[in-house]
Each structure stands twice: as C-alpha cells, then as structure tokens.
Amino acid sequence: MTAHLDALVAATPTTRDRVVDLLRVLSLGVVVLWHWSLSLTQWNAAGALTMPNPIPDVPGGWAMTWVLQVMPVFFLVGGYANLAGWQAVTRDGAGARRFLAARMRRLLAPVLPWLACWVVFDVVVQAAGGRSVLAWGMAVLAPLWFLGVYAAVVAAVPLTARLHAAWGWRVLAALAVVVLAADAVRLGPGWGAPVTGLLGSLAVFLFAHQLGYFWRDGTLLRGGRRTAAAVTAVGLAALVLLTTLGPYSRSMVSVAGEATSNMFPTTAPIAALAVFQLGLALLARPWLAARLQRPRAWRAVVAANGLAMPVFVWHMTALVAFLWLYERAGFTLATEPTGGWWLTRPVWVVGPGLVLAAMLAVLSRCRRRRRGSEGQPRRG
C-alpha cells in the first residue's frame, strides 16, 4: 500500500492542479464531519432517524453555512476533473461511451458493496420481525441522493463539455435563467411541483459543475487575483441580494421551522454560493498550491483522495452503528444544542471515525482476498 501511494505521488505531473484534489477531499470531509458532529441526530416519534442542525440556536449561525455548505465545491472540482477526463478521452479519438464507462465505474465501485450490505442487513432484520431500514428515514441512505445527482451531472458531460466549447459563458447564463424561473414558478404560484423543484435542483448542480470548466480551461486563472476577487464579490453580492430581497432562507442548509429550504429543492442561492466559494478558492489557490508542492502535504492529499469516496459512502453507516453502540451503553441522544451537547462533539467525531476505520479495514481485506483468489490458477 505504501509503495503504491509513493508511486502515485512520484507520478504526479507538473501540470496537475493540486488544489483541485485538496478541495475535493475537504468538501467531502466537511460533509462527513457535519453529519457526525453538527447534527442533532435523534429518533423521532415515528421511529425515523432525523438530523436537524443547531443553526437556529447559534447567533448568526446562518453565516457559517456560507462557508461550510460545501456541496457546490464538490461539483466545482468535479467539473474541472470531468472536463479534464473528457479532453483526455477525445484526444485519444474515443468518445462518450469510454468516458462514461470509466467515470461511472469509479463512481459506483464503492457504492455496490455498501448497497449489498444494507440489502442483506434489511432482509435479515425483516426476517427476524424487525422494521425495514426504509422505515428508519432517508437520513440513513443520504449518500444515494447525492451520488444520484452527481451521476446525472456526469452523464451530461459529453453534452455540457461541447456546449462549453461552443458557447462558454452563455451556457452559465442559460442555466441561471432556468434556476430562477423554476424557483419563481415553484415559490410563487406553486405550479408544477415536484417537477419544477427537480428541474431547478438539477440546473443548480449543472451550473456549479459548469463553473469548474472555466477553471479547467484557464479562463478564471488568466486574470489572477483581480479575477478571483471579482468572482468572489459577484457571488457574495448575489447571495446577499437573493437572501435579503428574495423568498429564500439565509441558511444554506435546511433549518427546522423555516418555510423554505435552499437545499431540498435546491435554489438559486446555492448557485450564487457556488460562485462565491469558487472566488474564495481562487483567492486561496496560489498559497495552497505552494504548500502542496511539499512532498508530505501532497502525499497526504493523494492518500486522502484514495479514501474520499469510500469514506463518504460509508460515513452514515458508521454513524448509525455508533448510535446503536451509544444507546446500548446507556446514553441518551440529545434533542437540543445545550452546553453539554457542544462539549460532547469530539465524541461524535472520534466514535463514528473509529467505527468507519474498522469498516474500511474489513472492506480492504475483503478486496485483497478477492484479488488474491482471482490471481490463483484454476485447478482441474
């Protein structure tokens, strides 16, 4: 494993934008830590797992979400990486089939074992007279919705990459119009639900993904810090205007009791947040890039990238397992963000983290055994 990691580090081309890799790791890491430690995880009266957040109880807490709601960042760097992959495939004379086969294989590889485990577990529980996992609520299956949306965006790359090459910024403008129109119809007269919500949500994530194309093709880098500052200012101004004058929540995550949510369905402020966070990333890029030239720092990013998707896919499973252990040990889940709740936040990082590490170790051992058995010569 160490030799393989060293080989990957040594093989890094000088043209690689290492900041993109770092942001991918950080975005998924923030999501995992948020779910584990900044959610008031509890079972409701119907026996479903719910995960409200403490944002309403934190003065100015909504402002934290303008930095910590990092789903747009993942789609941004996904746009960069997917355009790079598309360019490599087309340079070799291949097309959509090869690109999509490779991307979907990488995306689904960690999902299938996870899904198989949950299916087997659900069958066993129901056979023993217990409730189906589906009755626990969608929080348990949270990775699926995100990966489903990302898979749809990836599937559109052969089209969106061509549109980017032909129309550039006009594609972003068209997606922004779709987002605003879907919001206006859904939040105004309320027509077309749930189709308008789904259409607007997809347009938001396509918008964020398309922004990454402008990083990859160098458009956003040529202007240096001036361009980065301009992008940041535009995104921030759009966020302020939308959440002050529009019918939107200031929080970029769902908040209990508020009439609208910016994430479900996904709204125009998330598109504005993507622009704002892109600007921040571009401003920080020179400083980060210099530090990622250090072998130790880059080695850590390469290692983390290798684990990023398995960690994301399995992190809610690890949380549920730790919940079970926590309650069996006689502890009670908190329902309010009291001082005691805040003091226990490290427990909800270390506990699920240890469970997740054990799960990934078992999965890694199973993969090694399978590869070893496949390499053995057949008898007879």
mmCIF file of C-alpha atoms in Angstrom:
data_model
loop_
_atom_site.group_PDB
_atom_site.id
_atom_site.type_symbol
_atom_site.label_atom_id
_atom_site.label_comp_id
_atom_site.label_asym_id
_atom_site.label_seq_id
_atom_site.Cartn_x
_atom_site.Cartn_y
_atom_site.Cartn_z
ATOM 1 C CA MET A 1 0.000 0.000 0.000
ATOM 2 C CA THR A 2 2.793 2.418 0.922
ATOM 3 C CA ALA A 3 4.699 1.575 -2.261
ATOM 4 C CA HIS A 4 1.571 2.153 -4.340
ATOM 5 C CA LEU A 5 0.990 5.521 -2.677
ATOM 6 C CA ASP A 6 4.605 6.541 -3.217
ATOM 7 C CA ALA A 7 4.290 5.586 -6.880
ATOM 8 C CA LEU A 8 1.190 7.758 -7.282
ATOM 9 C CA VAL A 9 2.916 10.708 -5.629
ATOM 10 C CA ALA A 10 6.014 10.302 -7.791
ATOM 11 C CA ALA A 11 3.911 10.053 -10.952
ATOM 12 C CA THR A 12 2.118 13.361 -10.379
ATOM 13 C CA PRO A 13 2.604 15.510 -13.499
ATOM 14 C CA THR A 14 3.842 19.052 -13.002
ATOM 15 C CA THR A 15 0.754 20.368 -14.821
ATOM 16 C CA ARG A 16 -1.685 18.911 -12.281
ATOM 17 C CA ASP A 17 -3.634 21.487 -10.277
ATOM 18 C CA ARG A 18 -3.176 20.018 -6.834
ATOM 19 C CA VAL A 19 -5.576 22.480 -5.241
ATOM 20 C CA VAL A 20 -8.450 20.764 -7.050
ATOM 21 C CA ASP A 21 -7.544 17.476 -5.355
ATOM 22 C CA LEU A 22 -7.315 19.180 -1.980
ATOM 23 C CA LEU A 23 -10.724 20.830 -2.371
ATOM 24 C CA ARG A 24 -12.314 17.523 -3.313
ATOM 25 C CA VAL A 25 -11.039 15.952 -0.096
ATOM 26 C CA LEU A 26 -12.007 18.948 2.033
ATOM 27 C CA SER A 27 -15.527 19.182 0.605
ATOM 28 C CA LEU A 28 -16.337 15.547 1.327
ATOM 29 C CA GLY A 29 -14.588 15.759 4.713
ATOM 30 C CA VAL A 30 -16.697 18.736 5.794
ATOM 31 C CA VAL A 31 -19.895 16.893 4.810
ATOM 32 C CA VAL A 32 -18.893 13.861 6.853
ATOM 33 C CA LEU A 33 -17.918 15.885 9.933
ATOM 34 C CA TRP A 34 -21.078 17.976 9.681
ATOM 35 C CA HIS A 35 -23.284 14.879 9.627
ATOM 36 C CA TRP A 36 -21.429 13.328 12.525
ATOM 37 C CA SER A 37 -20.923 16.223 14.888
ATOM 38 C CA LEU A 38 -23.082 19.195 13.872
ATOM 39 C CA SER A 39 -26.402 17.403 13.635
ATOM 40 C CA LEU A 40 -28.871 16.848 16.482
ATOM 41 C CA THR A 41 -29.184 13.218 15.465
ATOM 42 C CA GLN A 42 -32.232 11.603 17.080
ATOM 43 C CA TRP A 43 -35.132 9.217 16.542
ATOM 44 C CA ASN A 44 -38.499 10.914 16.078
ATOM 45 C CA ALA A 45 -41.878 9.687 17.317
ATOM 46 C CA ALA A 46 -42.359 7.584 14.180
ATOM 47 C CA GLY A 47 -39.035 5.836 14.739
ATOM 48 C CA ALA A 48 -37.233 7.561 11.875
ATOM 49 C CA LEU A 49 -33.740 8.953 12.179
ATOM 50 C CA THR A 50 -33.738 12.743 11.886
ATOM 51 C CA MET A 51 -30.780 15.100 11.782
ATOM 52 C CA PRO A 52 -31.818 18.708 12.461
ATOM 53 C CA ASN A 53 -28.950 21.139 12.893
ATOM 54 C CA PRO A 54 -28.249 23.698 15.630
ATOM 55 C CA ILE A 55 -28.117 26.681 13.232
ATOM 56 C CA PRO A 56 -31.280 28.373 14.637
ATOM 57 C CA ASP A 57 -29.765 28.325 18.140
ATOM 58 C CA VAL A 58 -26.422 29.829 17.124
ATOM 59 C CA PRO A 59 -26.447 33.642 16.746
ATOM 60 C CA GLY A 60 -25.505 34.359 13.152
ATOM 61 C CA GLY A 61 -25.202 30.622 12.538
ATOM 62 C CA TRP A 62 -26.565 31.012 9.023
ATOM 63 C CA ALA A 63 -23.326 32.806 8.075
ATOM 64 C CA MET A 64 -21.342 29.642 8.906
ATOM 65 C CA THR A 65 -23.286 27.798 6.220
ATOM 66 C CA TRP A 66 -21.990 30.189 3.550
ATOM 67 C CA VAL A 67 -18.611 28.528 4.053
ATOM 68 C CA LEU A 68 -19.488 25.098 5.465
ATOM 69 C CA GLN A 69 -22.162 24.156 2.919
ATOM 70 C CA VAL A 70 -19.581 22.729 0.560
ATOM 71 C CA MET A 71 -21.649 20.673 -1.873
ATOM 72 C CA PRO A 72 -21.089 23.366 -4.535
ATOM 73 C CA VAL A 73 -17.324 22.955 -4.093
ATOM 74 C CA PHE A 74 -17.533 19.246 -4.843
ATOM 75 C CA PHE A 75 -19.429 19.919 -8.069
ATOM 76 C CA LEU A 76 -16.989 22.698 -8.981
ATOM 77 C CA VAL A 77 -13.941 20.459 -8.723
ATOM 78 C CA GLY A 78 -15.960 17.674 -10.330
ATOM 79 C CA GLY A 79 -16.460 19.953 -13.327
ATOM 80 C CA TYR A 80 -12.723 20.556 -13.509
ATOM 81 C CA ALA A 81 -11.894 16.846 -13.283
ATOM 82 C CA ASN A 82 -14.615 15.710 -15.655
ATOM 83 C CA LEU A 83 -13.628 18.201 -18.333
ATOM 84 C CA ALA A 84 -10.017 17.045 -17.978
ATOM 85 C CA GLY A 85 -11.185 13.438 -18.367
ATOM 86 C CA TRP A 86 -13.323 14.306 -21.379
ATOM 87 C CA GLN A 87 -10.422 16.131 -23.030
ATOM 88 C CA ALA A 88 -8.136 13.128 -22.479
ATOM 89 C CA VAL A 89 -10.667 10.720 -23.974
ATOM 90 C CA THR A 90 -11.346 12.850 -27.027
ATOM 91 C CA ARG A 91 -7.611 13.395 -27.620
ATOM 92 C CA ASP A 92 -7.312 9.619 -27.911
ATOM 93 C CA GLY A 93 -10.049 9.573 -30.534
ATOM 94 C CA ALA A 94 -12.666 7.980 -28.249
ATOM 95 C CA GLY A 95 -15.972 9.440 -27.162
ATOM 96 C CA ALA A 96 -18.854 9.370 -24.717
ATOM 97 C CA ARG A 97 -19.009 5.590 -24.274
ATOM 98 C CA ARG A 98 -15.438 5.274 -22.985
ATOM 99 C CA PHE A 99 -15.705 8.409 -20.855
ATOM 100 C CA LEU A 100 -18.972 7.408 -19.193
ATOM 101 C CA ALA A 101 -17.889 3.798 -18.664
ATOM 102 C CA ALA A 102 -14.741 4.899 -16.838
ATOM 103 C CA ARG A 103 -16.437 7.606 -14.763
ATOM 104 C CA MET A 104 -19.443 5.522 -13.755
ATOM 105 C CA ARG A 105 -17.208 2.597 -12.839
ATOM 106 C CA ARG A 106 -15.200 4.815 -10.481
ATOM 107 C CA LEU A 107 -18.374 6.323 -9.037
ATOM 108 C CA LEU A 108 -20.224 3.046 -8.485
ATOM 109 C CA ALA A 109 -17.301 0.900 -7.285
ATOM 110 C CA PRO A 110 -17.643 1.918 -3.601
ATOM 111 C CA VAL A 111 -21.455 2.084 -3.788
ATOM 112 C CA LEU A 112 -22.212 -1.514 -4.759
ATOM 113 C CA PRO A 113 -20.649 -3.203 -1.675
ATOM 114 C CA TRP A 114 -22.363 -0.622 0.553
ATOM 115 C CA LEU A 115 -25.727 -1.232 -1.086
ATOM 116 C CA ALA A 116 -25.302 -5.003 -0.946
ATOM 117 C CA CYS A 117 -24.540 -4.865 2.793
ATOM 118 C CA TRP A 118 -27.627 -2.776 3.508
ATOM 119 C CA VAL A 119 -29.859 -5.061 1.408
ATOM 120 C CA VAL A 120 -28.630 -8.155 3.243
ATOM 121 C CA PHE A 121 -28.993 -6.407 6.595
ATOM 122 C CA ASP A 122 -32.541 -5.297 5.740
ATOM 123 C CA VAL A 123 -33.579 -8.802 4.689
ATOM 124 C CA VAL A 124 -32.182 -10.306 7.898
ATOM 125 C CA VAL A 125 -33.843 -7.680 10.111
ATOM 126 C CA GLN A 126 -37.237 -8.122 8.465
ATOM 127 C CA ALA A 127 -36.944 -11.912 8.608
ATOM 128 C CA ALA A 128 -36.389 -11.570 12.365
ATOM 129 C CA GLY A 129 -39.555 -9.469 12.662
ATOM 130 C CA GLY A 130 -37.938 -6.032 12.692
ATOM 131 C CA ARG A 131 -38.699 -2.906 10.688
ATOM 132 C CA SER A 132 -37.348 -2.314 7.233
ATOM 133 C CA VAL A 133 -34.385 0.019 7.013
ATOM 134 C CA LEU A 134 -36.534 2.207 4.747
ATOM 135 C CA ALA A 135 -38.708 2.979 7.784
ATOM 136 C CA TRP A 136 -35.685 4.494 9.524
ATOM 137 C CA GLY A 137 -35.894 7.534 7.265
ATOM 138 C CA MET A 138 -33.840 8.749 4.327
ATOM 139 C CA ALA A 139 -31.024 10.056 6.537
ATOM 140 C CA VAL A 140 -29.536 6.552 6.578
ATOM 141 C CA LEU A 141 -29.452 6.496 2.774
ATOM 142 C CA ALA A 142 -28.176 10.075 2.412
ATOM 143 C CA PRO A 143 -25.236 9.130 0.152
ATOM 144 C CA LEU A 144 -27.630 7.862 -2.517
ATOM 145 C CA TRP A 145 -29.320 11.157 -3.366
ATOM 146 C CA PHE A 146 -26.005 12.972 -3.665
ATOM 147 C CA LEU A 147 -24.391 10.287 -5.807
ATOM 148 C CA GLY A 148 -27.539 10.076 -7.941
ATOM 149 C CA VAL A 149 -27.396 13.807 -8.691
ATOM 150 C CA TYR A 150 -23.676 13.669 -9.367
ATOM 151 C CA ALA A 151 -24.118 10.679 -11.687
ATOM 152 C CA ALA A 152 -26.723 12.648 -13.664
ATOM 153 C CA VAL A 153 -24.340 15.591 -13.984
ATOM 154 C CA VAL A 154 -21.512 13.287 -15.104
ATOM 155 C CA ALA A 155 -23.801 11.647 -17.658
ATOM 156 C CA ALA A 156 -24.369 15.085 -19.182
ATOM 157 C CA VAL A 157 -20.634 15.840 -19.604
ATOM 158 C CA PRO A 158 -20.433 14.854 -23.309
ATOM 159 C CA LEU A 159 -23.127 17.466 -23.959
ATOM 160 C CA THR A 160 -22.131 20.148 -21.441
ATOM 161 C CA ALA A 161 -18.456 19.982 -22.466
ATOM 162 C CA ARG A 162 -19.407 20.569 -26.097
ATOM 163 C CA LEU A 163 -21.738 23.398 -25.113
ATOM 164 C CA HIS A 164 -18.957 24.958 -23.070
ATOM 165 C CA ALA A 165 -16.564 24.827 -26.018
ATOM 166 C CA ALA A 166 -19.153 26.396 -28.309
ATOM 167 C CA TRP A 167 -20.962 28.882 -26.093
ATOM 168 C CA GLY A 168 -18.857 29.488 -22.958
ATOM 169 C CA TRP A 169 -20.458 31.904 -20.509
ATOM 170 C CA ARG A 170 -23.798 31.798 -22.322
ATOM 171 C CA VAL A 171 -24.333 28.266 -21.013
ATOM 172 C CA LEU A 172 -23.966 29.537 -17.442
ATOM 173 C CA ALA A 173 -26.391 32.369 -18.155
ATOM 174 C CA ALA A 174 -28.963 29.944 -19.574
ATOM 175 C CA LEU A 175 -28.661 27.652 -16.545
ATOM 176 C CA ALA A 176 -29.062 30.651 -14.206
ATOM 177 C CA VAL A 177 -32.265 31.624 -16.037
ATOM 178 C CA VAL A 178 -33.603 28.074 -15.647
ATOM 179 C CA VAL A 179 -32.814 28.116 -11.921
ATOM 180 C CA LEU A 180 -34.520 31.466 -11.335
ATOM 181 C CA ALA A 181 -37.528 30.539 -13.459
ATOM 182 C CA ALA A 182 -38.000 27.222 -11.642
ATOM 183 C CA ASP A 183 -37.798 28.994 -8.269
ATOM 184 C CA ALA A 184 -40.237 31.700 -9.374
ATOM 185 C CA VAL A 185 -42.810 29.165 -10.544
ATOM 186 C CA ARG A 186 -42.417 26.887 -7.520
ATOM 187 C CA LEU A 187 -42.219 29.541 -4.788
ATOM 188 C CA GLY A 188 -44.707 31.922 -6.456
ATOM 189 C CA PRO A 189 -47.901 30.329 -7.767
ATOM 190 C CA GLY A 190 -46.652 26.880 -6.805
ATOM 191 C CA TRP A 191 -47.093 25.347 -10.216
ATOM 192 C CA GLY A 192 -45.562 22.137 -11.452
ATOM 193 C CA ALA A 193 -44.355 20.596 -8.208
ATOM 194 C CA PRO A 194 -42.350 18.422 -7.876
ATOM 195 C CA VAL A 195 -41.107 18.765 -11.463
ATOM 196 C CA THR A 196 -40.092 22.412 -11.074
ATOM 197 C CA GLY A 197 -38.149 21.600 -7.924
ATOM 198 C CA LEU A 198 -36.309 18.734 -9.608
ATOM 199 C CA LEU A 199 -35.578 20.809 -12.708
ATOM 200 C CA GLY A 200 -34.296 23.745 -10.652
ATOM 201 C CA SER A 201 -32.150 21.466 -8.486
ATOM 202 C CA LEU A 202 -30.536 19.794 -11.490
ATOM 203 C CA ALA A 203 -29.893 23.183 -13.100
ATOM 204 C CA VAL A 204 -28.166 24.422 -9.923
ATOM 205 C CA PHE A 205 -25.757 21.495 -9.812
ATOM 206 C CA LEU A 206 -25.133 21.692 -13.556
ATOM 207 C CA PHE A 207 -24.362 25.389 -13.029
ATOM 208 C CA ALA A 208 -21.812 24.635 -10.291
ATOM 209 C CA HIS A 209 -20.285 21.837 -12.381
ATOM 210 C CA GLN A 210 -20.092 24.120 -15.432
ATOM 211 C CA LEU A 211 -18.199 26.721 -13.388
ATOM 212 C CA GLY A 212 -15.449 24.152 -12.941
ATOM 213 C CA TYR A 213 -14.972 24.079 -16.712
ATOM 214 C CA PHE A 214 -13.814 27.704 -16.617
ATOM 215 C CA TRP A 215 -11.194 26.797 -14.029
ATOM 216 C CA ARG A 216 -10.003 23.864 -16.138
ATOM 217 C CA ASP A 217 -9.754 25.813 -19.413
ATOM 218 C CA GLY A 218 -7.740 28.594 -17.740
ATOM 219 C CA THR A 219 -10.309 31.354 -18.209
ATOM 220 C CA LEU A 220 -10.505 32.095 -14.488
ATOM 221 C CA LEU A 221 -6.753 31.845 -13.926
ATOM 222 C CA ARG A 222 -5.587 34.296 -16.555
ATOM 223 C CA GLY A 223 -6.853 37.313 -14.631
ATOM 224 C CA GLY A 224 -5.044 36.346 -11.433
ATOM 225 C CA ARG A 225 -6.172 37.786 -8.112
ATOM 226 C CA ARG A 226 -8.215 40.511 -9.780
ATOM 227 C CA THR A 227 -10.465 37.962 -11.449
ATOM 228 C CA ALA A 228 -10.640 35.889 -8.259
ATOM 229 C CA ALA A 229 -11.694 38.955 -6.236
ATOM 230 C CA ALA A 230 -14.307 39.865 -8.858
ATOM 231 C CA VAL A 231 -15.795 36.350 -8.815
ATOM 232 C CA THR A 232 -15.922 36.422 -5.002
ATOM 233 C CA ALA A 233 -17.629 39.826 -4.979
ATOM 234 C CA VAL A 234 -20.211 38.799 -7.578
ATOM 235 C CA GLY A 235 -21.084 35.625 -5.696
ATOM 236 C CA LEU A 236 -21.325 37.411 -2.358
ATOM 237 C CA ALA A 237 -23.467 40.207 -3.799
ATOM 238 C CA ALA A 238 -25.823 37.687 -5.400
ATOM 239 C CA LEU A 239 -26.113 35.777 -2.108
ATOM 240 C CA VAL A 240 -26.912 38.936 -0.150
ATOM 241 C CA LEU A 241 -29.481 40.147 -2.672
ATOM 242 C CA LEU A 242 -31.230 36.796 -3.032
ATOM 243 C CA THR A 243 -31.461 36.109 0.695
ATOM 244 C CA THR A 244 -32.404 39.703 1.602
ATOM 245 C CA LEU A 245 -34.843 40.635 -1.148
ATOM 246 C CA GLY A 246 -35.938 37.188 -2.281
ATOM 247 C CA PRO A 247 -38.079 34.492 -0.632
ATOM 248 C CA TYR A 248 -35.036 32.490 0.421
ATOM 249 C CA SER A 249 -33.610 31.422 3.751
ATOM 250 C CA ARG A 250 -30.259 32.885 4.724
ATOM 251 C CA SER A 251 -29.093 29.442 5.755
ATOM 252 C CA MET A 252 -27.589 27.245 3.052
ATOM 253 C CA VAL A 253 -28.682 24.114 4.919
ATOM 254 C CA SER A 254 -32.207 23.112 5.868
ATOM 255 C CA VAL A 255 -33.436 24.689 9.090
ATOM 256 C CA ALA A 256 -36.410 23.335 11.043
ATOM 257 C CA GLY A 257 -39.338 25.731 11.125
ATOM 258 C CA GLU A 258 -38.406 27.771 8.067
ATOM 259 C CA ALA A 259 -40.881 27.871 5.188
ATOM 260 C CA THR A 260 -38.250 27.322 2.500
ATOM 261 C CA SER A 261 -35.063 25.298 2.240
ATOM 262 C CA ASN A 262 -32.222 26.134 -0.112
ATOM 263 C CA MET A 263 -31.139 22.503 -0.466
ATOM 264 C CA PHE A 264 -34.347 20.493 -0.856
ATOM 265 C CA PRO A 265 -35.232 21.502 -3.559
ATOM 266 C CA THR A 266 -32.003 23.292 -4.420
ATOM 267 C CA THR A 267 -32.428 27.005 -5.103
ATOM 268 C CA ALA A 268 -30.732 29.996 -6.707
ATOM 269 C CA PRO A 269 -28.757 30.932 -3.542
ATOM 270 C CA ILE A 270 -26.833 27.646 -3.847
ATOM 271 C CA ALA A 271 -25.830 28.656 -7.382
ATOM 272 C CA ALA A 272 -24.716 32.032 -6.011
ATOM 273 C CA LEU A 273 -22.874 30.204 -3.216
ATOM 274 C CA ALA A 274 -21.008 28.202 -5.865
ATOM 275 C CA VAL A 275 -19.766 31.443 -7.424
ATOM 276 C CA PHE A 276 -18.787 32.873 -4.027
ATOM 277 C CA GLN A 277 -16.917 29.734 -2.967
ATOM 278 C CA LEU A 278 -15.216 29.497 -6.344
ATOM 279 C CA GLY A 279 -13.896 33.017 -5.816
ATOM 280 C CA LEU A 280 -12.616 32.140 -2.353
ATOM 281 C CA ALA A 281 -10.901 29.040 -3.746
ATOM 282 C CA LEU A 282 -9.230 31.052 -6.492
ATOM 283 C CA LEU A 283 -8.041 33.641 -3.976
ATOM 284 C CA ALA A 284 -6.517 30.927 -1.796
ATOM 285 C CA ARG A 285 -5.164 28.909 -4.727
ATOM 286 C CA PRO A 286 -1.631 30.416 -5.002
ATOM 287 C CA TRP A 287 -0.963 29.957 -1.285
ATOM 288 C CA LEU A 288 -2.390 26.426 -1.269
ATOM 289 C CA ALA A 289 -0.571 25.426 -4.442
ATOM 290 C CA ALA A 290 2.770 26.466 -2.968
ATOM 291 C CA ARG A 291 2.232 24.344 0.120
ATOM 292 C CA LEU A 292 1.048 21.350 -1.861
ATOM 293 C CA GLN A 293 4.450 21.240 -3.548
ATOM 294 C CA ARG A 294 5.783 19.904 -0.263
ATOM 295 C CA PRO A 295 6.065 16.104 -0.567
ATOM 296 C CA ARG A 296 4.486 15.362 2.804
ATOM 297 C CA ALA A 297 1.471 17.597 2.210
ATOM 298 C CA TRP A 298 0.866 16.261 -1.291
ATOM 299 C CA ARG A 299 1.279 12.667 -0.121
ATOM 300 C CA ALA A 300 -1.441 13.245 2.481
ATOM 301 C CA VAL A 301 -3.803 14.649 -0.168
ATOM 302 C CA VAL A 302 -3.160 11.716 -2.514
ATOM 303 C CA ALA A 303 -3.809 9.250 0.306
ATOM 304 C CA ALA A 304 -6.989 11.061 1.356
ATOM 305 C CA ASN A 305 -8.260 11.166 -2.225
ATOM 306 C CA GLY A 306 -7.962 7.412 -2.425
ATOM 307 C CA LEU A 307 -10.291 7.110 0.563
ATOM 308 C CA ALA A 308 -12.607 10.046 -0.118
ATOM 309 C CA MET A 309 -15.463 8.238 -1.852
ATOM 310 C CA PRO A 310 -15.441 5.122 0.374
ATOM 311 C CA VAL A 311 -15.474 7.403 3.422
ATOM 312 C CA PHE A 312 -18.388 9.389 2.047
ATOM 313 C CA VAL A 313 -20.379 6.304 1.041
ATOM 314 C CA TRP A 314 -19.936 4.543 4.399
ATOM 315 C CA HIS A 315 -19.949 7.502 6.812
ATOM 316 C CA MET A 316 -23.683 7.371 7.581
ATOM 317 C CA THR A 317 -23.497 3.622 8.116
ATOM 318 C CA ALA A 318 -20.697 4.214 10.626
ATOM 319 C CA LEU A 319 -22.817 6.858 12.343
ATOM 320 C CA VAL A 320 -25.814 4.503 12.646
ATOM 321 C CA ALA A 321 -23.581 1.763 14.053
ATOM 322 C CA PHE A 322 -22.120 4.160 16.613
ATOM 323 C CA LEU A 323 -25.635 5.346 17.523
ATOM 324 C CA TRP A 324 -26.543 1.763 18.307
ATOM 325 C CA LEU A 325 -23.452 1.328 20.492
ATOM 326 C CA TYR A 326 -24.032 4.692 22.188
ATOM 327 C CA GLU A 327 -27.610 3.885 23.166
ATOM 328 C CA ARG A 328 -26.763 0.321 24.210
ATOM 329 C CA ALA A 329 -24.155 1.802 26.553
ATOM 330 C CA GLY A 330 -26.996 3.643 28.333
ATOM 331 C CA PHE A 331 -26.517 7.133 26.885
ATOM 332 C CA THR A 332 -29.394 9.242 25.595
ATOM 333 C CA LEU A 333 -29.354 11.230 22.383
ATOM 334 C CA ALA A 334 -29.698 14.970 22.905
ATOM 335 C CA THR A 335 -32.566 16.840 21.248
ATOM 336 C CA GLU A 336 -31.349 20.382 21.994
ATOM 337 C CA PRO A 337 -27.943 22.041 21.454
ATOM 338 C CA THR A 338 -27.208 22.546 25.141
ATOM 339 C CA GLY A 339 -23.787 23.288 26.563
ATOM 340 C CA GLY A 340 -23.383 19.597 27.321
ATOM 341 C CA TRP A 341 -24.218 18.740 23.723
ATOM 342 C CA TRP A 342 -21.465 21.037 22.446
ATOM 343 C CA LEU A 343 -18.958 19.521 24.883
ATOM 344 C CA THR A 344 -19.643 16.047 23.518
ATOM 345 C CA ARG A 345 -18.953 16.992 19.881
ATOM 346 C CA PRO A 346 -15.470 15.400 19.903
ATOM 347 C CA VAL A 347 -17.124 12.098 20.874
ATOM 348 C CA TRP A 348 -19.191 12.311 17.699
ATOM 349 C CA VAL A 349 -16.080 12.680 15.596
ATOM 350 C CA VAL A 350 -13.909 10.047 17.250
ATOM 351 C CA GLY A 351 -16.663 7.450 17.797
ATOM 352 C CA PRO A 352 -18.043 7.194 14.247
ATOM 353 C CA GLY A 353 -14.492 7.692 12.962
ATOM 354 C CA LEU A 354 -13.266 4.556 14.736
ATOM 355 C CA VAL A 355 -16.271 2.569 13.509
ATOM 356 C CA LEU A 356 -15.688 3.797 9.967
ATOM 357 C CA ALA A 357 -11.993 2.912 10.127
ATOM 358 C CA ALA A 358 -12.906 -0.634 11.182
ATOM 359 C CA MET A 359 -15.436 -0.937 8.354
ATOM 360 C CA LEU A 360 -12.975 0.256 5.729
ATOM 361 C CA ALA A 361 -10.299 -2.083 7.076
ATOM 362 C CA VAL A 362 -12.656 -5.061 6.677
ATOM 363 C CA LEU A 363 -13.620 -3.955 3.163
ATOM 364 C CA SER A 364 -9.972 -3.529 2.212
ATOM 365 C CA ARG A 365 -9.135 -7.009 3.487
ATOM 366 C CA CYS A 366 -12.049 -8.498 1.534
ATOM 367 C CA ARG A 367 -10.876 -6.773 -1.652
ATOM 368 C CA ARG A 368 -7.334 -8.079 -1.188
ATOM 369 C CA ARG A 369 -8.605 -11.633 -0.644
ATOM 370 C CA ARG A 370 -10.799 -11.411 -3.746
ATOM 371 C CA ARG A 371 -7.912 -10.160 -5.860
ATOM 372 C CA GLY A 372 -5.702 -12.881 -4.462
ATOM 373 C CA SER A 373 -8.238 -15.594 -5.284
ATOM 374 C CA GLU A 374 -8.715 -14.227 -8.780
ATOM 375 C CA GLY A 375 -4.957 -14.412 -9.315
ATOM 376 C CA GLN A 376 -4.733 -18.087 -8.288
ATOM 377 C CA PRO A 377 -4.512 -20.625 -11.131
ATOM 378 C CA ARG A 378 -7.571 -22.806 -11.537
ATOM 379 C CA ARG A 379 -7.286 -26.488 -10.670
ATOM 380 C CA GLY A 380 -8.531 -29.343 -12.785
#
